[in-house]
Structures are given as C-alpha cells and as structure tokens.
C-alpha cells in the first residue's frame, strides 16, 4: 500500500497568516491526490482534487500544488473558519490511503 | 441538493454485526460510486471499500476482506455497509462518501454513523 505522510502534525497560526501543509507519498501517485478539511464532529469536506483543482464553492484562498510524491496545500490568508484538521488522500492505487492529518490551531 | 443521509447510531456487543445505511438524493443514484470510510475516536480516516450502484460491483480494503459487505437497493437509492465479527477496535464513526469514478476524490459525504462496540 502507498503510505501518505503529512507534516506538520499540528500547526499554530494567526488570522491572516499564510499556511502551508505538506503531504508526501511513499511512491509516485502522479496527480491523484485530494485534500479535505474536517471540523470536530463533522464529516470531511473536499477542498482540492487532482492535486491542484479547487472544488466548486471552496474559497480561492485555498490552493494545492505538486505531483509525483510531494504535494502542498496552501491557505493564502488564514480565516477564523479555517481552524480545522486537514487530510490528504491518494487515489492512485487500490488502498486510497489518507495522511494522518494536520491540525491547524489558533496561535 | 446532493445529499447522503445515514442511519442512526448503533451499540453492539463484540462478535455481533452492524448494518449501516446511506440514502442518496439529489442526483442519479447509478451514476456515482459510494465509498465507506471510518474514523476511530481521535484518529484519522480509513478507507473501507467502494460499491458501484450500477451493477453492484464491490471492492474492499484488504484489512476488512471477509468481514465487510456492501450492497445497494436501487429502488430506494440506498447503499448498505455490513460489518461482522465486531471487536472493540471497530468502534468508530462510519461515513459514506460519493465519487464520480472508481478512483476519484470524495465530493459529498454523509453525516456519519457512530458505531460503539461495548460489552
């Protein structure tokens, strides 16, 4: 199975900060990567698909980049609604594995 | 609007089975795959398997092979996930999630169903 490793596990930031989360795959997954946001007690919400495509309705401050084994999710200017846990997911192979998550906290 | 509505919380004893439903609305049921994902308390997300509502083909995570069964009922646009031989490690919130292709991001999620395994 392909392993997905996110860094950092926790991130403390302030409103207006530029935030970057990294996701690394144990082998190349081309651009078969998605990013999700999850708030406590809620289902995940799709932000980015195929590494860099913004899902309809998602604010433009979110962006994704990368291909192969290294990917990033960037929030250009952190807003109060963005404090949450973020997961990457590969859908290149059968296992469709998720990263372990990155919790974005208020500094 | 596109919606996936799941059945309510369950409490089961070790060794029992649980069956969770996921009712789709707002789109053509047979045109999208349904995945199941679970999340143990305080933990990350684990993909369990996927069903094609058009025809009923299924693919299960290797770890759960033999214990999980996914079915669909086209007349009611409902997908079911049954997990057998439950252990305490199966305590989790179970989500259904829609995908346009067999290998694709999950664009719509159900609200989740909490399953507690307790003696």
XYZ file of N, CA and C in Angstrom:
678
model
N 0.822 -1.197 0.000
C 0.000 0.000 0.000
C 0.870 1.266 0.000
N 0.361 2.298 -0.629
C 1.047 3.580 -0.630
C 0.821 4.272 0.713
N 1.905 4.747 1.325
C 1.822 5.468 2.601
C 1.838 6.969 2.323
N 1.006 7.703 3.044
C 0.936 9.152 2.919
C 1.356 9.785 4.235
N 2.329 10.682 4.199
C 2.852 11.300 5.406
C 2.677 12.811 5.333
N 1.946 13.352 6.280
C 1.717 14.798 6.331
C 2.636 15.461 7.342
N 3.002 16.702 7.053
C 3.753 17.497 8.024
C 3.356 18.966 7.899
N 3.286 19.677 9.056
C 3.444 19.111 10.403
C 2.178 18.388 10.847
N 2.231 17.777 12.026
C 1.028 17.154 12.584
C 0.113 18.208 13.192
N 0.718 19.234 13.759
C -0.025 20.357 14.328
C 0.656 21.642 13.896
N -0.137 22.656 13.666
C 0.364 23.940 13.194
C -0.378 25.035 13.933
N 0.348 25.945 14.557
C -0.255 27.091 15.241
C -0.054 28.327 14.383
N -1.139 29.019 14.091
C -1.060 30.182 13.207
C -2.077 31.237 13.621
N -1.876 32.434 13.103
C -2.747 33.570 13.415
C -3.594 33.936 12.207
N -4.679 34.626 12.464
C -5.534 35.108 11.375
C -4.690 35.951 10.421
N -4.838 35.670 9.131
C -4.098 36.408 8.116
C -2.788 35.755 7.701
N -2.329 34.755 8.460
C -1.080 34.066 8.114
C -1.249 33.249 6.837
N -0.106 33.064 6.148
C -0.044 32.127 5.028
C 0.380 30.787 5.609
N -0.382 29.747 5.313
C -0.176 28.433 5.915
C 0.082 27.408 4.811
N 1.092 26.570 5.030
C 1.406 25.516 4.064
C 1.499 24.175 4.777
N 0.807 23.193 4.241
C 0.824 21.813 4.747
C 1.391 20.930 3.643
N 2.277 20.011 4.027
C 2.930 19.133 3.058
C 2.438 17.696 3.209
N 2.328 17.022 2.096
C 1.926 15.609 2.067
C 2.892 14.883 1.134
N 3.513 13.821 1.652
C 4.461 13.046 0.843
C 3.957 11.613 0.669
N 4.055 11.107 -0.546
C 3.650 9.739 -0.857
C 4.872 8.830 -0.897
N 4.682 7.577 -0.505
C 5.794 6.626 -0.461
C 6.241 6.184 -1.852
N 5.412 6.449 -2.856
C 5.791 6.224 -4.247
C 4.989 7.191 -5.103
N 5.363 7.320 -6.350
C 4.708 8.307 -7.203
C 3.222 8.012 -7.377
N 2.427 9.068 -7.228
C 0.981 8.951 -7.431
C 0.507 9.926 -8.512
N 1.441 10.386 -9.358
C 1.101 11.363 -10.395
C 0.401 12.558 -9.727
N -0.803 12.889 -10.150
C -1.542 13.984 -9.502
C -2.826 13.475 -8.847
N -2.843 12.173 -8.505
C -4.052 11.560 -7.935
C -4.123 11.810 -6.437
N -4.305 13.093 -6.082
C -4.330 13.486 -4.682
C -5.452 14.470 -4.413
N -6.079 14.302 -3.256
C -7.135 15.211 -2.816
C -6.801 15.740 -1.426
N -7.369 16.895 -1.114
C -7.257 17.495 0.225
C -8.661 17.706 0.784
N -8.813 17.401 2.082
C -10.087 17.564 2.774
C -9.871 18.387 4.038
N -10.933 19.092 4.429
C -10.974 19.801 5.705
C -12.004 19.120 6.585
N -11.672 18.900 7.851
C -12.639 18.323 8.783
C -12.679 19.131 10.067
N -13.887 19.498 10.462
C -14.105 20.178 11.730
C -14.644 19.188 12.740
N -14.441 19.449 14.039
C -14.846 18.476 15.064
C -16.321 18.084 14.950
N -16.570 16.781 14.975
C -17.927 16.269 14.927
C -18.594 16.324 13.566
N -17.841 16.698 12.546
C -18.404 16.816 11.198
C -17.689 15.896 10.221
N -18.351 15.642 9.092
C -17.720 14.865 8.029
C -16.662 15.710 7.322
N -15.675 15.068 6.731
C -14.702 15.805 5.911
C -15.387 16.511 4.743
N -14.710 17.571 4.248
C -15.225 18.355 3.132
C -14.115 18.483 2.088
N -14.427 18.131 0.844
C -13.430 18.168 -0.230
C -13.039 19.615 -0.555
N -11.731 19.876 -0.557
C -11.205 21.199 -0.918
C -10.572 21.190 -2.314
N -9.690 20.224 -2.540
C -8.858 20.162 -3.740
C -8.900 18.741 -4.281
N -9.008 18.585 -5.610
C -8.927 17.270 -6.225
C -7.895 17.304 -7.346
N -7.365 16.144 -7.681
C -6.291 16.009 -8.655
C -5.193 17.046 -8.408
N -4.797 17.123 -7.158
C -3.649 17.887 -6.664
C -3.820 19.401 -6.662
N -4.470 19.958 -7.686
C -4.471 21.413 -7.804
C -5.800 22.018 -8.226
N -6.837 21.197 -8.321
C -8.134 21.701 -8.777
C -9.028 22.055 -7.592
N -9.481 23.292 -7.560
C -10.315 23.770 -6.465
C -11.741 23.255 -6.637
N -12.259 22.587 -5.621
C -13.639 22.108 -5.660
C -14.598 23.296 -5.695
N -15.685 23.150 -6.415
C -16.684 24.210 -6.520
C -17.156 24.658 -5.136
N -17.212 25.972 -4.928
C -17.695 26.515 -3.670
C -16.629 26.715 -2.604
N -15.421 26.227 -2.863
C -14.324 26.375 -1.892
C -13.643 27.732 -2.114
N -13.390 28.483 -1.050
C -12.778 29.815 -1.214
C -11.435 29.759 -1.932
N -11.151 30.775 -2.698
C -9.946 30.811 -3.525
C -8.666 30.976 -2.710
N -8.767 31.228 -1.407
C -7.556 31.301 -0.579
C -6.901 29.920 -0.404
N -7.649 28.871 -0.736
C -7.099 27.517 -0.706
C -6.511 27.188 -2.077
N -5.319 26.599 -2.072
C -4.735 26.138 -3.326
C -3.884 24.899 -3.069
N -3.747 24.086 -4.099
C -2.945 22.881 -3.999
C -1.937 22.814 -5.133
N -0.809 22.166 -4.857
C 0.211 22.007 -5.887
C 0.969 20.716 -5.661
N 1.778 20.354 -6.661
C 2.627 19.181 -6.547
C 2.253 18.081 -7.512
N 3.159 17.128 -7.644
C 2.921 15.928 -8.440
C 3.993 14.915 -8.078
N 3.724 13.670 -8.403
C 4.695 12.628 -8.080
C 4.580 12.187 -6.636
N 5.488 12.652 -5.777
C 5.476 12.228 -4.380
C 5.327 13.378 -3.383
N 5.400 14.615 -3.820
C 5.340 15.725 -2.873
C 4.274 16.734 -3.270
N 3.433 17.063 -2.293
C 2.272 17.911 -2.527
C 2.137 18.929 -1.396
N 1.542 20.065 -1.707
C 1.288 21.069 -0.683
C -0.121 21.619 -0.792
N -0.682 21.927 0.367
C -1.930 22.678 0.477
C -1.565 24.019 1.090
N -1.969 25.095 0.461
C -1.675 26.429 0.956
C -2.963 27.192 1.213
N -2.999 27.842 2.365
C -4.077 28.798 2.664
C -3.414 30.163 2.644
N -3.822 31.012 1.735
C -3.080 32.255 1.494
C -3.221 33.263 2.631
N -4.381 33.287 3.264
C -4.627 34.212 4.369
C -5.620 33.542 5.302
N -5.125 33.004 6.399
C -5.928 32.177 7.294
C -7.112 32.953 7.880
N -8.280 32.359 7.794
C -9.500 32.964 8.322
C -10.011 32.169 9.523
N -10.870 32.770 10.369
C -11.367 32.061 11.560
C -12.021 30.724 11.229
N -12.666 30.631 10.077
C -13.361 29.394 9.701
C -12.401 28.284 9.283
N -11.112 28.589 9.157
C -10.150 27.614 8.631
C -9.492 26.774 9.714
N -9.768 27.071 10.989
C -9.171 26.276 12.052
C -9.881 24.915 12.074
N -9.118 23.884 11.727
C -9.678 22.555 11.467
C -8.520 21.581 11.282
N -8.866 20.332 10.982
C -7.861 19.328 10.636
C -7.944 19.059 9.138
N -6.778 18.958 8.514
C -6.696 18.765 7.066
C -6.059 17.417 6.751
N -6.656 16.716 5.801
C -6.165 15.398 5.389
C -5.884 15.391 3.888
N -4.777 14.748 3.519
C -4.572 14.429 2.116
C -5.003 12.980 1.887
N -5.295 12.638 0.653
C -5.682 11.281 0.289
C -5.187 10.985 -1.114
N -4.586 9.808 -1.284
C -4.195 9.400 -2.627
C -5.249 8.461 -3.185
N -5.535 8.611 -4.471
C -6.421 7.646 -5.113
C -5.769 7.118 -6.387
N -4.463 6.855 -6.253
C -3.699 6.258 -7.345
C -3.770 4.741 -7.310
N -3.889 4.193 -6.112
C -3.962 2.748 -6.032
C -5.125 2.297 -5.177
N -5.276 0.972 -5.114
C -6.450 0.353 -4.513
C -6.721 0.834 -3.092
N -5.675 1.094 -2.330
C -5.843 1.360 -0.897
C -6.401 2.734 -0.572
N -6.287 3.691 -1.523
C -6.874 5.030 -1.347
C -6.531 5.628 0.031
N -5.297 5.533 0.422
C -4.901 5.895 1.788
C -4.929 7.396 2.052
N -5.211 7.728 3.312
C -5.213 9.097 3.801
C -3.919 9.376 4.567
N -3.531 10.635 4.598
C -2.496 11.050 5.526
C -3.054 11.046 6.943
N -2.177 11.252 7.920
C -2.599 11.155 9.318
C -3.277 12.427 9.814
N -3.248 13.481 9.019
C -3.931 14.719 9.373
C -2.996 15.794 9.907
N -3.362 17.050 9.663
C -2.671 18.212 10.203
C -3.700 19.113 10.865
N -3.546 19.323 12.151
C -4.478 20.174 12.893
C -3.956 21.608 12.882
N -4.779 22.528 12.397
C -4.423 23.943 12.371
C -5.098 24.619 13.558
N -4.276 25.131 14.470
C -4.774 25.718 15.715
C -4.542 27.226 15.731
N -5.270 27.877 16.628
C -5.101 29.320 16.802
C -3.865 29.589 17.646
N -2.997 30.477 17.163
C -1.786 30.824 17.892
C -2.090 31.829 19.000
N -30.793 19.356 -3.432
C -29.348 19.349 -3.446
C -28.840 17.917 -3.219
N -27.603 17.691 -3.639
C -26.999 16.374 -3.454
C -26.848 16.094 -1.966
N -27.303 14.930 -1.550
C -27.287 14.615 -0.129
C -27.123 13.118 0.082
N -26.362 12.765 1.102
C -26.257 11.383 1.573
C -26.674 11.391 3.034
N -27.730 10.635 3.368
C -28.241 10.613 4.736
C -28.077 9.213 5.303
N -27.380 9.117 6.412
C -27.055 7.820 7.006
C -27.992 7.486 8.158
N -28.031 6.215 8.501
C -28.851 5.731 9.611
C -28.211 6.137 10.940
N -28.959 5.907 12.015
C -28.569 6.395 13.319
C -27.533 5.539 14.040
N -27.121 6.051 15.190
C -26.068 5.422 15.970
C -26.461 4.012 16.414
N -25.434 3.179 16.583
C -25.627 1.779 16.963
C -24.684 1.436 18.108
N -25.178 0.561 18.986
C -24.340 -0.018 20.023
C -24.433 -1.526 19.869
N -23.285 -2.180 19.751
C -23.255 -3.614 19.508
C -22.286 -4.297 20.465
N -22.529 -5.569 20.691
C -21.629 -6.360 21.526
C -20.539 -6.990 20.647
N -19.390 -7.284 21.240
C -18.332 -7.961 20.478
C -18.859 -9.253 19.861
N -18.467 -9.478 18.606
C -18.908 -10.670 17.890
C -20.158 -10.474 17.055
N -20.887 -9.394 17.318
C -22.118 -9.108 16.575
C -21.790 -8.474 15.227
N -22.848 -8.200 14.459
C -22.719 -7.498 13.185
C -23.493 -6.191 13.258
N -23.112 -5.252 12.395
C -23.825 -3.983 12.294
C -24.064 -3.692 10.818
N -25.214 -3.099 10.519
C -25.538 -2.721 9.141
C -25.930 -1.251 9.133
N -25.196 -0.461 8.375
C -25.406 0.991 8.293
C -25.920 1.323 6.895
N -26.902 2.203 6.825
C -27.450 2.580 5.525
C -27.055 4.006 5.147
N -27.098 4.270 3.850
C -26.719 5.567 3.291
C -27.676 5.843 2.136
N -28.603 6.777 2.322
C -29.624 7.064 1.312
C -29.224 8.291 0.509
N -29.162 8.125 -0.804
C -28.738 9.202 -1.699
C -29.942 9.938 -2.264
N -29.773 11.244 -2.464
C -30.818 12.041 -3.105
C -30.189 13.219 -3.827
N -30.936 13.779 -4.781
C -30.468 14.963 -5.486
C -29.603 14.698 -6.694
N -29.403 13.425 -7.043
C -28.592 13.103 -8.228
C -28.992 11.712 -8.705
N -28.475 11.314 -9.873
C -28.760 9.988 -10.415
C -27.934 8.946 -9.657
N -28.637 8.135 -8.896
C -28.001 7.184 -7.962
C -26.975 6.299 -8.652
N -27.295 5.805 -9.853
C -26.435 4.826 -10.521
C -25.199 5.441 -11.158
N -25.095 6.757 -11.162
C -24.005 7.434 -11.871
C -22.778 7.709 -11.012
N -22.846 7.439 -9.733
C -21.731 7.736 -8.838
C -21.464 6.530 -7.944
N -20.176 6.276 -7.688
C -19.773 5.248 -6.745
C -19.990 5.742 -5.311
N -20.156 4.797 -4.400
C -20.239 5.122 -2.977
C -19.100 4.400 -2.244
N -18.301 5.192 -1.539
C -17.238 4.669 -0.698
C -17.695 4.646 0.763
N -17.030 3.831 1.564
C -17.214 3.859 3.015
C -15.860 4.131 3.658
N -15.878 5.043 4.626
C -14.677 5.473 5.344
C -15.017 5.472 6.825
N -14.077 5.044 7.673
C -14.351 5.091 9.101
C -13.264 5.872 9.831
N -13.643 6.335 11.019
C -12.739 7.158 11.823
C -12.913 6.765 13.284
N -11.919 6.086 13.835
C -11.928 5.717 15.249
C -11.775 6.981 16.090
N -12.195 6.938 17.338
C -12.138 8.138 18.197
C -10.744 8.746 18.251
N -10.657 10.028 17.910
C -9.392 10.743 17.952
C -8.380 10.344 16.899
N -8.794 9.543 15.930
C -7.870 9.017 14.927
C -8.163 9.587 13.533
N -7.401 9.122 12.561
C -7.562 9.577 11.186
C -8.595 8.772 10.428
N -8.563 8.938 9.113
C -9.570 8.348 8.233
C -9.040 7.067 7.597
N -9.906 6.066 7.520
C -9.544 4.766 6.946
C -10.573 4.378 5.888
N -10.095 4.167 4.646
C -10.977 3.738 3.582
C -11.327 2.268 3.766
N -12.639 1.932 3.635
C -13.106 0.566 3.861
C -13.450 -0.169 2.573
N -13.929 0.563 1.577
C -14.338 -0.106 0.350
C -15.243 0.784 -0.476
N -15.656 0.253 -1.626
C -16.434 1.038 -2.577
C -17.407 0.125 -3.302
N -18.583 0.672 -3.632
C -19.570 -0.067 -4.389
C -20.017 0.756 -5.584
N -20.210 0.087 -6.702
C -20.784 0.717 -7.868
C -22.285 0.452 -7.852
N -23.105 1.478 -7.589
C -24.556 1.255 -7.523
C -25.150 0.733 -8.837
N -24.457 0.975 -9.927
C -24.901 0.448 -11.211
C -24.293 -0.938 -11.409
N -24.987 -1.954 -11.029
C -24.479 -3.308 -11.163
C -24.089 -3.953 -9.850
N -23.695 -3.157 -8.856
C -23.402 -3.689 -7.533
C -21.995 -4.202 -7.311
N -21.072 -3.998 -8.254
C -19.694 -4.466 -8.038
C -19.080 -3.792 -6.813
N -18.265 -4.558 -6.097
C -17.656 -4.042 -4.874
C -16.153 -4.305 -4.836
N -15.437 -3.461 -4.122
C -14.007 -3.611 -3.872
C -13.779 -3.249 -2.410
N -13.146 -4.148 -1.649
C -12.990 -3.943 -0.222
C -11.530 -3.774 0.166
N -11.273 -2.991 1.215
C -9.927 -2.884 1.759
C -9.461 -4.264 2.206
N -8.214 -4.560 1.921
C -7.667 -5.886 2.220
C -7.842 -6.249 3.691
N -7.645 -5.263 4.565
C -7.732 -5.488 6.003
C -9.115 -5.986 6.439
N -10.152 -5.620 5.691
C -11.521 -5.935 6.090
C -12.147 -7.055 5.266
N -11.400 -7.574 4.278
C -11.923 -8.662 3.447
C -12.444 -9.803 4.310
N -13.636 -10.260 3.991
C -14.235 -11.348 4.738
C -15.147 -10.895 5.864
N -15.019 -9.622 6.270
C -15.871 -9.106 7.367
C -16.833 -8.032 6.899
N -16.560 -7.408 5.756
C -17.383 -6.297 5.285
C -18.142 -6.703 4.024
N -19.382 -6.245 3.945
C -20.212 -6.485 2.773
C -20.955 -5.197 2.444
N -20.847 -4.764 1.213
C -21.566 -3.568 0.753
C -22.581 -3.977 -0.296
N -23.805 -3.490 -0.143
C -24.888 -3.800 -1.069
C -25.637 -2.519 -1.405
N -26.498 -2.620 -2.416
C -27.306 -1.450 -2.746
C -28.727 -1.879 -3.077
N -29.652 -0.933 -2.892
C -31.068 -1.141 -3.213
C -31.454 0.004 -4.133
N -31.515 -0.270 -5.426
C -31.733 0.799 -6.392
C -33.111 1.441 -6.266
N -34.117 0.682 -5.819
C -35.474 1.221 -5.732
C -35.580 2.359 -4.726
N -34.688 2.357 -3.743
C -34.720 3.409 -2.714
C -33.443 4.250 -2.722
N -32.561 4.034 -3.690
C -31.295 4.793 -3.787
C -30.502 4.708 -2.489
N -30.426 3.505 -1.965
C -29.764 3.300 -0.665
C -28.637 2.281 -0.796
N -27.536 2.594 -0.155
C -26.389 1.684 -0.071
C -26.256 1.243 1.382
N -25.871 -0.012 1.572
C -25.691 -0.573 2.907
C -24.257 -1.065 3.088
N -23.761 -0.919 4.324
C -22.456 -1.468 4.698
C -22.665 -2.315 5.938
N -22.352 -3.606 5.827
C -22.475 -4.508 6.963
C -21.086 -4.981 7.374
N -20.797 -4.878 8.669
C -19.516 -5.313 9.211
C -19.797 -6.372 10.273
N -19.168 -7.517 10.134
C -19.430 -8.636 11.024
C -18.271 -8.876 11.984
N -18.498 -9.792 12.936
C -17.471 -10.179 13.924
C -16.828 -8.956 14.558
N -17.672 -8.067 15.058
C -17.186 -6.799 15.599
C -16.283 -7.001 16.815
N -15.232 -6.168 16.891
C -14.368 -6.089 18.066
C -14.364 -4.647 18.570
N -13.759 -4.436 19.732
C -13.709 -3.081 20.287
C -13.030 -2.113 19.304
N -12.090 -2.616 18.497
C -11.347 -1.780 17.535
C -12.232 -1.281 16.379
N -13.446 -1.811 16.273
C -14.372 -1.348 15.231
C -15.200 -0.155 15.696
N -15.047 0.237 16.954
C -15.723 1.442 17.435
C -15.217 2.649 16.658
N -16.140 3.341 15.998
C -15.747 4.416 15.093
C -16.991 5.133 14.582
N -16.752 6.265 13.916
C -17.788 6.894 13.112
C -17.593 6.407 11.676
N -18.676 5.937 11.081
C -18.637 5.390 9.723
C -19.311 6.384 8.779
N -18.607 6.712 7.694
C -19.112 7.667 6.708
C -19.286 6.983 5.351
N -20.331 7.357 4.640
C -20.396 7.048 3.216
C -19.998 8.314 2.456
N -19.445 8.148 1.272
C -18.948 9.298 0.512
C -19.022 8.974 -0.970
N -19.443 9.943 -1.764
C -19.666 9.762 -3.191
C -18.418 10.076 -4.003
N -18.232 9.325 -5.086
C -17.140 9.611 -6.022
C -17.641 9.396 -7.449
N -17.161 10.235 -8.363
C -17.637 10.158 -9.739
C -17.035 8.982 -10.509
N -15.842 8.570 -10.116
C -15.140 7.479 -10.786
C -14.684 6.464 -9.747
N -14.252 5.304 -10.232
C -13.760 4.266 -9.324
C -12.571 4.786 -8.508
N -11.672 5.515 -9.163
C -10.548 6.150 -8.467
C -10.748 7.654 -8.600
N -11.269 8.273 -7.547
C -11.614 9.693 -7.620
C -11.798 10.236 -6.218
N -11.707 11.562 -6.100
C -11.933 12.211 -4.806
C -13.389 12.058 -4.387
N -13.625 12.215 -3.082
C -14.949 12.022 -2.499
C -15.614 13.399 -2.340
N -16.585 13.702 -3.206
C -17.083 15.076 -3.267
C -18.274 15.366 -2.365
N -18.944 14.329 -1.885
C -20.085 14.516 -0.985
C -20.032 13.408 0.065
N -20.246 13.774 1.324
C -20.162 12.819 2.426
C -21.491 12.777 3.184
N -21.787 11.615 3.736
C -22.884 11.518 4.683
C -22.489 12.152 6.010
N -23.451 12.231 6.915
C -23.209 12.914 8.189
C -22.458 12.043 9.200
N -22.337 10.760 8.888
C -21.631 9.843 9.782
C -22.581 9.074 10.676
N -22.197 7.854 11.000
C -22.940 6.984 11.912
C -21.974 6.467 12.963
N -22.270 6.744 14.206
C -21.394 6.279 15.290
C -21.755 4.842 15.638
N -20.753 3.969 15.582
C -20.928 2.581 15.988
C -20.035 2.332 17.199
N -20.649 1.925 18.278
C -19.914 1.631 19.507
C -19.989 0.141 19.792
N -18.832 -0.464 19.965
C -18.772 -1.879 20.326
C -18.428 -1.945 21.809
N -19.362 -2.465 22.574
C -19.195 -2.481 24.030
C -19.837 -3.730 24.622
N -19.182 -4.288 25.629
C -19.734 -5.478 26.280
C -20.685 -5.075 27.404
